[in-house]
Coordinates of C-alpha atoms and ligand atoms in Angstrom, one line a residue:
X1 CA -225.9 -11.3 79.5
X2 CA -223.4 -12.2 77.0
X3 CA -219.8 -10.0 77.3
X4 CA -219.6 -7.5 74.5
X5 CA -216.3 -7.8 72.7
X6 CA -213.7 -4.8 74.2
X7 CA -211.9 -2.3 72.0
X8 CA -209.4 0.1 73.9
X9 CA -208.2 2.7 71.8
X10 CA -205.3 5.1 72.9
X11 CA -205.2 8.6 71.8
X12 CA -207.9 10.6 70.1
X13 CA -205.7 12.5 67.2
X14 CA -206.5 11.7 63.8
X15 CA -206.7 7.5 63.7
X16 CA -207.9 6.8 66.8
X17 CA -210.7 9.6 66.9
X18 CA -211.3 8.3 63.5
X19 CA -211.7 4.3 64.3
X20 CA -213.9 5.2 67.4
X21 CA -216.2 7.0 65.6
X22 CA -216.5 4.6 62.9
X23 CA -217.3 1.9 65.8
X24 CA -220.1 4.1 67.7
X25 CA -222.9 1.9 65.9
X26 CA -221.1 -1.5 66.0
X27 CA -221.5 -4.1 68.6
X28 CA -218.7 -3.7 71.2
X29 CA -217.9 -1.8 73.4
X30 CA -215.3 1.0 72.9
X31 CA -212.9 2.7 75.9
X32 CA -210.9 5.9 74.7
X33 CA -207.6 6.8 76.2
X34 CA -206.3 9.8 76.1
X35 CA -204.1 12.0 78.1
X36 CA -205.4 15.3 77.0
X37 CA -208.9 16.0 76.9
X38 CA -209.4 17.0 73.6
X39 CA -208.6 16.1 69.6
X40 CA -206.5 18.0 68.4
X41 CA -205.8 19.3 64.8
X42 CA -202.3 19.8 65.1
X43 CA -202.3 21.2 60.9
X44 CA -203.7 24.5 62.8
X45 CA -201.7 24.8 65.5
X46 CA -199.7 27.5 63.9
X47 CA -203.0 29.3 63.8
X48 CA -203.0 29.4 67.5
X49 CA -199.5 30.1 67.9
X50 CA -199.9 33.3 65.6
X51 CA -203.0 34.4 67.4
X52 CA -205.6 33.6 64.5
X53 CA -207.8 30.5 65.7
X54 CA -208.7 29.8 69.4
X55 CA -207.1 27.1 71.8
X56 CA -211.0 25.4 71.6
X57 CA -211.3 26.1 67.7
X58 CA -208.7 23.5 66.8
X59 CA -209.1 21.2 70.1
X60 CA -213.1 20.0 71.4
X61 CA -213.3 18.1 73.4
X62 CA -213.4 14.4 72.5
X63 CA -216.1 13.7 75.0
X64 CA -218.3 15.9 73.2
X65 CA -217.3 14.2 70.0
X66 CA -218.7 11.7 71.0
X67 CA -221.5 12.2 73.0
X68 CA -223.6 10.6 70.9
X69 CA -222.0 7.2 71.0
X70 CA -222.9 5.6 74.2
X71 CA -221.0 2.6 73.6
X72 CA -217.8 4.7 74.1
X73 CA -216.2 5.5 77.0
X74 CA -213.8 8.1 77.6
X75 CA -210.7 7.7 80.0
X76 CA -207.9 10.4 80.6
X77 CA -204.7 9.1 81.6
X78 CA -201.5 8.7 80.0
X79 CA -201.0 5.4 79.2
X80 CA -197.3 3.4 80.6
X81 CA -197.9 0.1 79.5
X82 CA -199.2 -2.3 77.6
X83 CA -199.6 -6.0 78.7
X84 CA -200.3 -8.2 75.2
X85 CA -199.8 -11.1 76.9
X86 CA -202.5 -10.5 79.7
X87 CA -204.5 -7.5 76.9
X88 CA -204.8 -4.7 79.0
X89 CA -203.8 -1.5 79.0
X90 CA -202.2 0.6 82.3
X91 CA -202.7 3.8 82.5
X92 CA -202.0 7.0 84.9
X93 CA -204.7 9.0 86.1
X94 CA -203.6 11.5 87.5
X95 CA -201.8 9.5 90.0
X96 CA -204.8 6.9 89.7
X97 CA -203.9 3.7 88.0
X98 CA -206.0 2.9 85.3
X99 CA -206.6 -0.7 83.8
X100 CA -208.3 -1.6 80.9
X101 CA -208.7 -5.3 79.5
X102 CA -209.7 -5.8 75.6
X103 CA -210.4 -8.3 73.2
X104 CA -209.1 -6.1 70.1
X105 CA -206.7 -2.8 71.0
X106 CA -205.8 0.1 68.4
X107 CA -202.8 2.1 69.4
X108 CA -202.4 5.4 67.3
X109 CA -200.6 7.1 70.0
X110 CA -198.9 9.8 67.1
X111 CA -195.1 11.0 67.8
X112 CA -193.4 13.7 69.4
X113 CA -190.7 16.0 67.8
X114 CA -187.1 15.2 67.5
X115 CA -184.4 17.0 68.5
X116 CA -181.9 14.5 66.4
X117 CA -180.2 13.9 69.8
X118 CA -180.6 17.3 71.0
X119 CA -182.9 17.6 73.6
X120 CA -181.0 20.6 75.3
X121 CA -182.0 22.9 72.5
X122 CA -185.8 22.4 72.9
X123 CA -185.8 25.3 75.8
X124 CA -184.6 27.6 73.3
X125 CA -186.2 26.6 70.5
X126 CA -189.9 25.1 71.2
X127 CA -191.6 22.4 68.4
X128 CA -195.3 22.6 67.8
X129 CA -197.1 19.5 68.6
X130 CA -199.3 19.8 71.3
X131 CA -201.7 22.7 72.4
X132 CA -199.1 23.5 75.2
X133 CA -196.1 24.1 72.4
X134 CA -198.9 26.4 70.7
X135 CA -199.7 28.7 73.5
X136 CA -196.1 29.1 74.7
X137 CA -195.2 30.1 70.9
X138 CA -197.7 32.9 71.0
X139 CA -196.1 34.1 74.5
X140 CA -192.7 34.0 72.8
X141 CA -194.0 35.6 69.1
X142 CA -196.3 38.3 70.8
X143 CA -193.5 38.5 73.4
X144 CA -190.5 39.6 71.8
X145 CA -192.2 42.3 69.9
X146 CA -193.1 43.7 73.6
X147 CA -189.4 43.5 74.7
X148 CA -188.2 44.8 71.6
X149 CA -190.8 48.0 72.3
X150 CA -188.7 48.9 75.2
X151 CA -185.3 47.9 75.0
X152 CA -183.1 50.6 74.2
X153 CA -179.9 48.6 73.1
X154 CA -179.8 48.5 69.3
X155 CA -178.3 45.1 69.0
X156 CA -180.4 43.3 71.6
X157 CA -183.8 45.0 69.7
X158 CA -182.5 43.6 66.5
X159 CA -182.5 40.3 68.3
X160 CA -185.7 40.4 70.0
X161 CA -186.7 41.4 66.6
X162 CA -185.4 38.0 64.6
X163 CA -187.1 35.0 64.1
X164 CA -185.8 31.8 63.5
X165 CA -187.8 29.0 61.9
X166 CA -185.4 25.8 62.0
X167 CA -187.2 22.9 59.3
X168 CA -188.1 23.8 55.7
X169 CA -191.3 21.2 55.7
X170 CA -195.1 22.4 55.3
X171 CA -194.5 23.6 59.1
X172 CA -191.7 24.8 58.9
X173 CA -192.8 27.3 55.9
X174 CA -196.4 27.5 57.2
X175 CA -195.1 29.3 60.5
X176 CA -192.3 31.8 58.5
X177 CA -195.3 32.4 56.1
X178 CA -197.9 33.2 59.4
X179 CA -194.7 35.5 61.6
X180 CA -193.8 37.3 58.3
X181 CA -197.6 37.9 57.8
X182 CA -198.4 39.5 61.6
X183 CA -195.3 41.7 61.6
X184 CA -196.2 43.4 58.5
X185 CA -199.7 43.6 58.4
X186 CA -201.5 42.4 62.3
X187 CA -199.2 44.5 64.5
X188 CA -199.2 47.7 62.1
X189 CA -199.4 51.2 63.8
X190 CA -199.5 49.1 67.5
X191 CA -196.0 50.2 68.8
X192 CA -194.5 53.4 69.1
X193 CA -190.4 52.8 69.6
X194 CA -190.2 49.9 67.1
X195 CA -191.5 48.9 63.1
X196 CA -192.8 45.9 63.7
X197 CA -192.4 45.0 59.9
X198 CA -188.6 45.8 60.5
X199 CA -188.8 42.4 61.4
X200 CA -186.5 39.5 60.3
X201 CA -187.8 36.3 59.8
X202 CA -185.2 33.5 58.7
X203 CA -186.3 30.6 57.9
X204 CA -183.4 27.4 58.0
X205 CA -183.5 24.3 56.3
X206 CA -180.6 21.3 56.1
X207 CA -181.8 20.1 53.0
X208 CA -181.1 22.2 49.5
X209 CA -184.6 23.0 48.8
X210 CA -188.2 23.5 51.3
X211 CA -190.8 21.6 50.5
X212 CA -188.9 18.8 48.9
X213 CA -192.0 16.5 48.9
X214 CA -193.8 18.9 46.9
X215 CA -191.5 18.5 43.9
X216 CA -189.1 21.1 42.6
X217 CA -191.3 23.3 40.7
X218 CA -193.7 24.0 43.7
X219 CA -190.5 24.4 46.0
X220 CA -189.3 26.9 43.6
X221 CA -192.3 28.9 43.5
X222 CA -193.1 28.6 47.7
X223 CA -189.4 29.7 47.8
X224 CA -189.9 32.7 45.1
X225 CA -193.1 33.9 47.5
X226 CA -191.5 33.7 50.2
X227 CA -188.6 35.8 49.4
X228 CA -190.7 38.3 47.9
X229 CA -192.3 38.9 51.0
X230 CA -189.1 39.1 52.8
X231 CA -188.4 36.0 54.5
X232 CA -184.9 34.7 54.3
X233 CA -184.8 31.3 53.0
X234 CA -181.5 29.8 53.6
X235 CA -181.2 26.0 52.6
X236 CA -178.3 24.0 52.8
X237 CA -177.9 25.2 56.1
X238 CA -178.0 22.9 58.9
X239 CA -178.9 24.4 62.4
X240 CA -175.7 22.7 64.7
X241 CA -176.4 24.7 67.9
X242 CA -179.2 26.7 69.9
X243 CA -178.9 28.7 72.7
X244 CA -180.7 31.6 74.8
X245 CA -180.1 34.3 71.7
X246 CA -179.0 33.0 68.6
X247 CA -178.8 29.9 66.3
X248 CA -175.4 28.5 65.0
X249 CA -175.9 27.2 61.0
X250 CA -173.2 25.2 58.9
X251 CA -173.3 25.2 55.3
X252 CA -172.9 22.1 53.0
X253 CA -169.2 24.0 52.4
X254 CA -168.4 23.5 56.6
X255 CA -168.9 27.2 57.1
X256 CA -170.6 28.3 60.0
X257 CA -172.4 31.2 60.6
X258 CA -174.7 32.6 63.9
X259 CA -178.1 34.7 63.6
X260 CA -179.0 36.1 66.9
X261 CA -182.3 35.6 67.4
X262 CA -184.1 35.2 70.8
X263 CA -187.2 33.7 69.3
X264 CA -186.7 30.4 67.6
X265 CA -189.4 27.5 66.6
X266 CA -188.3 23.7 66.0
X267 CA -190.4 22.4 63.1
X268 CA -187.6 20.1 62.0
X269 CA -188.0 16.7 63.2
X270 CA -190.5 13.8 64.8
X271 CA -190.2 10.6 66.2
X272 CA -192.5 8.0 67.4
X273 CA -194.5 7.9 70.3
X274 CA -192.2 5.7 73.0
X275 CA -195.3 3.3 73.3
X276 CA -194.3 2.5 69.7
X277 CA -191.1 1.3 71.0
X278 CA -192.2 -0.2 74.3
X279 CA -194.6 -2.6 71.5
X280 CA -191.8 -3.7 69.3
X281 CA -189.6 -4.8 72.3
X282 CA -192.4 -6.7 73.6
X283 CA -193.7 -8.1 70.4
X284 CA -190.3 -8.4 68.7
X285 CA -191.2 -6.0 65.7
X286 CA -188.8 -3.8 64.4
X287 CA -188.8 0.1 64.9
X288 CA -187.5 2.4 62.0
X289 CA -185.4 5.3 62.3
X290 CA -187.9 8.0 63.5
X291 CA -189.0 5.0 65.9
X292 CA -192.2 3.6 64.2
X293 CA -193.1 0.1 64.9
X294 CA -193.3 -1.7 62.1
X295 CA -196.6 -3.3 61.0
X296 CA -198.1 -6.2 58.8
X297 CA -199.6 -5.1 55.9
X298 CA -203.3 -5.2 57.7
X299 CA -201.8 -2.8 59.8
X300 CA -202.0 -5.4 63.1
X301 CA -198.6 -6.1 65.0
X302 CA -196.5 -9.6 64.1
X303 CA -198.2 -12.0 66.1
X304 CA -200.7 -10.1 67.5
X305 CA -203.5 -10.1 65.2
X306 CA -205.8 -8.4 68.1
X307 CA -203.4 -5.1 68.2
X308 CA -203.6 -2.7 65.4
X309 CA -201.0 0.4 65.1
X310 CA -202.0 2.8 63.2
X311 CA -200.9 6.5 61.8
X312 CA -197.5 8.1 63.1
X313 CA -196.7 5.3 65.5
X314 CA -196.4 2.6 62.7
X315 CA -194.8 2.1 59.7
X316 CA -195.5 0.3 56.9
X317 CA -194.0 0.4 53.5
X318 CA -193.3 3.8 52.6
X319 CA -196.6 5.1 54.3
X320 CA -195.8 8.9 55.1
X321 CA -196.5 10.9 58.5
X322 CA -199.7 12.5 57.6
X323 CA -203.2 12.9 58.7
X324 CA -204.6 11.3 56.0
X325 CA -203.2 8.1 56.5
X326 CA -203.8 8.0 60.3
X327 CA -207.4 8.5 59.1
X328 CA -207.6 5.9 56.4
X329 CA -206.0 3.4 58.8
X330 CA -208.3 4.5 61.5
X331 CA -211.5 3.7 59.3
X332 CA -210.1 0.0 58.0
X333 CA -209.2 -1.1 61.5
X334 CA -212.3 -0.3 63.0
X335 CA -213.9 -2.1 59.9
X336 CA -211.5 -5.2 60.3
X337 CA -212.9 -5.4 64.2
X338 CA -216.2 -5.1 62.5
X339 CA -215.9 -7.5 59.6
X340 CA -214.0 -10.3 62.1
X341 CA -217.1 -10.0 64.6
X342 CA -219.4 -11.3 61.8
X343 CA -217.3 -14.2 61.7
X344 CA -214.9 -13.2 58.3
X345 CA -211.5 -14.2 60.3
X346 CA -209.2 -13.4 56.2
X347 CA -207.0 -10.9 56.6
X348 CA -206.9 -8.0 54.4
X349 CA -204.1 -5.9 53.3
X350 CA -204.3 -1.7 54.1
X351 CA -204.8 0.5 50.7
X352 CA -204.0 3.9 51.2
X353 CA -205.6 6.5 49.1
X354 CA -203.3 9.4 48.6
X355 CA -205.2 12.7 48.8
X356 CA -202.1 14.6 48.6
X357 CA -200.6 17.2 50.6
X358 CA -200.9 21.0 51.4
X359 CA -198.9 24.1 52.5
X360 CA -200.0 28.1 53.1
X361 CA -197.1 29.9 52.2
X362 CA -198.3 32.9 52.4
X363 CA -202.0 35.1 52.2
X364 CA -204.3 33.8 49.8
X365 CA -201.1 31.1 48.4
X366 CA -200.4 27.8 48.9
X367 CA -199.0 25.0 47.5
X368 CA -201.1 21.8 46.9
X369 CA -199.6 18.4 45.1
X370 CA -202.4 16.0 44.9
X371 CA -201.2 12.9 42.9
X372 CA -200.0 13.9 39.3
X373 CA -201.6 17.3 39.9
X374 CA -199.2 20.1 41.3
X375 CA -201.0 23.6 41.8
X376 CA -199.6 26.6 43.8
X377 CA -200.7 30.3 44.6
X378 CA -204.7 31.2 44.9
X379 CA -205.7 27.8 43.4
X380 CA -203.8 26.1 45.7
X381 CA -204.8 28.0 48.7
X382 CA -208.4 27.4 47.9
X383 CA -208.0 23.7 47.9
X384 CA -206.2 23.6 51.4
X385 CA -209.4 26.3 52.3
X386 CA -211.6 23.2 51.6
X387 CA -209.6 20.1 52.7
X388 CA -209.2 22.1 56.5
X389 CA -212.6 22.9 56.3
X390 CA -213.9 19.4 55.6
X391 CA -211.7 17.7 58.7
X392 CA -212.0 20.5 60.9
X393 CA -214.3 18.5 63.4
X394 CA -217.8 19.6 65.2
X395 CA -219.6 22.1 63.3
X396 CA -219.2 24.6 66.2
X397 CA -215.7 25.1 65.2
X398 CA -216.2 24.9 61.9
X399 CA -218.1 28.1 61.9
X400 CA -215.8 30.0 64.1
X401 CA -212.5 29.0 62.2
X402 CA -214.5 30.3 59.1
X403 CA -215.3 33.5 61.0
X404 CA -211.7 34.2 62.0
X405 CA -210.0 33.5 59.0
X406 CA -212.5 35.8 57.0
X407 CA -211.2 38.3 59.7
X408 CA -207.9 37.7 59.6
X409 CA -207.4 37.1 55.6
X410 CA -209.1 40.0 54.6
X411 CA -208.8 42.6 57.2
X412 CA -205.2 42.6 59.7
X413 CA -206.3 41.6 63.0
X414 CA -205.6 38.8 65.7
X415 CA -208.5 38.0 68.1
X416 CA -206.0 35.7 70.1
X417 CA -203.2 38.1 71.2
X418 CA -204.1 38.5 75.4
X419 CA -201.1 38.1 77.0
X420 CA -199.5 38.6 80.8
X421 CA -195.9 39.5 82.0
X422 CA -196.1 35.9 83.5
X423 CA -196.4 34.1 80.2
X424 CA -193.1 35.5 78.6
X425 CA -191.3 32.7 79.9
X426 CA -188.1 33.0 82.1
X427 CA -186.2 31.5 79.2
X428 CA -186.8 34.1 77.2
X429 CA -186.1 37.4 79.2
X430 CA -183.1 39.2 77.5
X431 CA -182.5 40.5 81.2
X432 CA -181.1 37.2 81.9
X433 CA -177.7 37.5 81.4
X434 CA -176.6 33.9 82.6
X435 CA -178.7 32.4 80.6
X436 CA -177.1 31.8 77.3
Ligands
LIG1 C1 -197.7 21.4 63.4 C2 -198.2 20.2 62.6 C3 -198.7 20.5 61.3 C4 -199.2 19.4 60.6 N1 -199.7 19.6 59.4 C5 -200.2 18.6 58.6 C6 -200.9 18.8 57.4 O1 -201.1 20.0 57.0 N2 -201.4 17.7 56.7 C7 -201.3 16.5 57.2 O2 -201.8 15.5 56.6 N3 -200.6 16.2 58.4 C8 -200.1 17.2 59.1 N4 -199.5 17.0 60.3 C9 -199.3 15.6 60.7 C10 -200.5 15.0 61.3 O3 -201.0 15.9 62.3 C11 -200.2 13.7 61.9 O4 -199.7 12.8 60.9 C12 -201.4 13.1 62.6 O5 -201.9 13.9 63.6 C13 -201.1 11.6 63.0 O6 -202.3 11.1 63.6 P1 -202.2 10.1 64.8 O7 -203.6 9.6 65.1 O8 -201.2 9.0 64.4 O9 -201.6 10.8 66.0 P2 -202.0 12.2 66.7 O10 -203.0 12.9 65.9 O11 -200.7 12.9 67.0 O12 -202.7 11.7 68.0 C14 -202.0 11.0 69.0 C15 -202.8 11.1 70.3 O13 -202.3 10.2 71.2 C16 -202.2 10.7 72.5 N5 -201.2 10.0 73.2 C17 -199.9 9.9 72.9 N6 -199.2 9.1 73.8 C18 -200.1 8.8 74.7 C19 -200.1 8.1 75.9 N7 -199.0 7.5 76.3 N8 -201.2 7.9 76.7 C20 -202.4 8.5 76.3 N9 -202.5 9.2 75.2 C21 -201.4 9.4 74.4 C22 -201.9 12.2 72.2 O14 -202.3 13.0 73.3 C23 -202.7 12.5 71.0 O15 -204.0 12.9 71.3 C24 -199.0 18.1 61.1 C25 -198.4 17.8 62.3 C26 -198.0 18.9 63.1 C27 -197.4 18.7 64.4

């Protein structure tokens, strides 16, 4: 029996979820790699982190994606090399090495955030990328308001009671927007010794205006919203330190000031998965400056016409860090495997269709630039309704996220709020005196 050609494909986010699925009917045979079980739609993980969705609503698992593709194979390991020479792929599993040989390979392994060369203030201030970031944000959210209920000390409840948001991006203004939202209205009438919408929410951006993608009049008018719900939106105001209870800013003038705050959020930065890197030194490519390898325009790797890169892990022209694109790149490399195992070996140049991008800012409000068309507040927030609808994937969770945003928009509660004493992490205990 003739060998079917062999496509690995590492990581099952957005592109390579994507190009799998689009080669379930084709003739090869496809091996997924993965370290976490699941796909996950990282644009709702603030959802989980502020108690709305579930863990499982924004995260099936990919073997139940694709159970219906028996030409795929599904692998969990976290992947520590890749041989182009020999084409394979090495893998952990769980202590287990893992090999896997292929004919074509499609890396979209995403990124990671970026501390800009300060990793020591990620224990303070956690990013939101992976379902684990998620869950320990809602310990930390849900947390502080618990400490602030019985501390007794006016200046450490004021603390417990401040949140800092550090990056003015979609994130960034999505999470300010969600914290703002469950002081005020989710936790109403549930504490006894503290407001809960006494609560501060700052939100800290380097930059002179938030969403600075979205153009300046939609920045304008996500900053206007925000501030008339009572988040503080300080721009020009770079965070330069982070520690157990506050956040140090400096100002474009040099001035620096401190908010103590004892829960902080990192939605400032990303860089490139390091298996980006670990391909450019092997292949020669170049990386960029948030460590993307950079790619030919047919998305494949100089030299290596067999190994596509693809989504956050690449770079190509001005291509940004979005789901979209990891998608679109997905679909053509999976049809470039396709197209060269009918024999038509011409290369063809990646098109990407810009859909445009989206940002809640606050109930029922968001602001949505799709190409020339720039449209905030209920119009806005309908549009991101749909597009998080449409890629929300498997129907199951479709349904659900449906259900619990009806919930949640239109009445005040949180389904996902279960918490222990064990998950409000050591770090975070006010208690600790040593630990700033
Ligand atoms: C909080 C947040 C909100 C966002 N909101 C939006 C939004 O509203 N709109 C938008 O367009 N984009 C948004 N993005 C960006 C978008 O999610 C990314 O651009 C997109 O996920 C990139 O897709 P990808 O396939 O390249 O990587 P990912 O989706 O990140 O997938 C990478 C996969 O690779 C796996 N992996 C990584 N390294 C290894 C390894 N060594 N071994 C095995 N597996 C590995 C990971 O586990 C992961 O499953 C957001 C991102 C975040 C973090």
């Amino acid at each position: 029996m003739a060998v079917r050609h062999r496509v690995v494909v590492i990581g099952s986010g957005f592109g390579g979820l994507f190009a799998t699925r689009r080669l379930r009917r084709a003739p090869v045979d496809v091996t997924l790699i993965d370290r976490a079980n699941h796909h996950l739609f990282q644009p709702l993980l603030y959802q989980v982190a502020t108690g709305i969705l579930s863990d499982g609503e924004i995260a099936p698992p990919s073997r139940e994606i694709l159970r219906r593709a028996p030409n795929v194979r599904v692998e969990l390991a976290n992947v520590t090399h890749i041989d182009l020479d020999a084409r394979t792929v090495i893998g952990d599993q769980l202590g287990r090495k893992l090999v896997a040989s292929y004919d074509s390979l499609i890396v979209a392994t995403g990124s990671s955030h970026s501390y800009f060369g300060h990793d020591e203030f990620e224990r303070w201030a956690p990013a939101m990328k992976t379902l684990d970031n998620a869950r320990e944000l809602r310990a930390r959210l849900f947390g502080a308001f618990e400490v602030a209920e019985f501390e007794t000390d006016v200046a450490a409840r004021r603390s417990w009671m401040t949140f800092a948001v550090i990056g003015g991006g979609p994130t960034g203004v999505e999470v300010a927007g969600q914290i703002e939202e469950l002081s005020r209205r989710s936790l109403r009438r549930n504490f006894r010794s503290i407001d809960p919408a006494s609560a501060r929410v700052v939100l800290c951006e380097a930059g002179p205006a938030i969403l600075p993608t979205f153009g300046k009049r939609l920045s304008e008018m996500a900053t206007r919203e925000l501030e008339r719900k009572g988040i503080d939106v300080l721009v020009n105001s770079a965070v330069v330190g982070v520690d157990a209870s506050g956040v140090d800013l400096r100002s474009s003038d040099g001035k620096t000031t401190r908010i103590e705050c004892m829960t902080k959020v990192w939605a400032a930065g990303v860089e490139a998965s390091p298996l980006a890197g670990l391909l450019a030194e092997a292949s020669g490519a170049e990386v960029d400056r948030h460590g993307r390898v950079h790619v030919l325009p047919d998305c494949t790797l100089e030299g290596h016409p067999e190994v596509f890169v693809i989504g956050d892990a690449m770079a190509l022209g001005d291509l940004p860090g979005v789901a979209e694109v990891a998608i679109q790149q997905g679909l053509f490399a999976a049809r470039t495997i396709r197209r060269r195992l009918r024999g038509r070996a011409e290369s063809k140049p990646f098109r990407y269709i810009d859909l445009g991008s989206l940002a809640v800012v606050s109930r029922f409000r968001a602001v949505a630039s799709i190409g020339p068309i720039r449209v905030g507040g209920f119009i806005g927030w309908l549009a991101w309704l749909v597009v998080h609808l449409t890629f929300l994937t498997g129907f199951k969770n479709r349904v659900a996220a449906v259900a619990h945003w009806a919930v949640s928009f239109v009445g005040r509660s949180r389904s996902e709020r279960a918490l222990t004493v064990d998950e409000i992490r050591p770090e975070s205990k006010l208690a600790d005196p040593g630990s700033h």
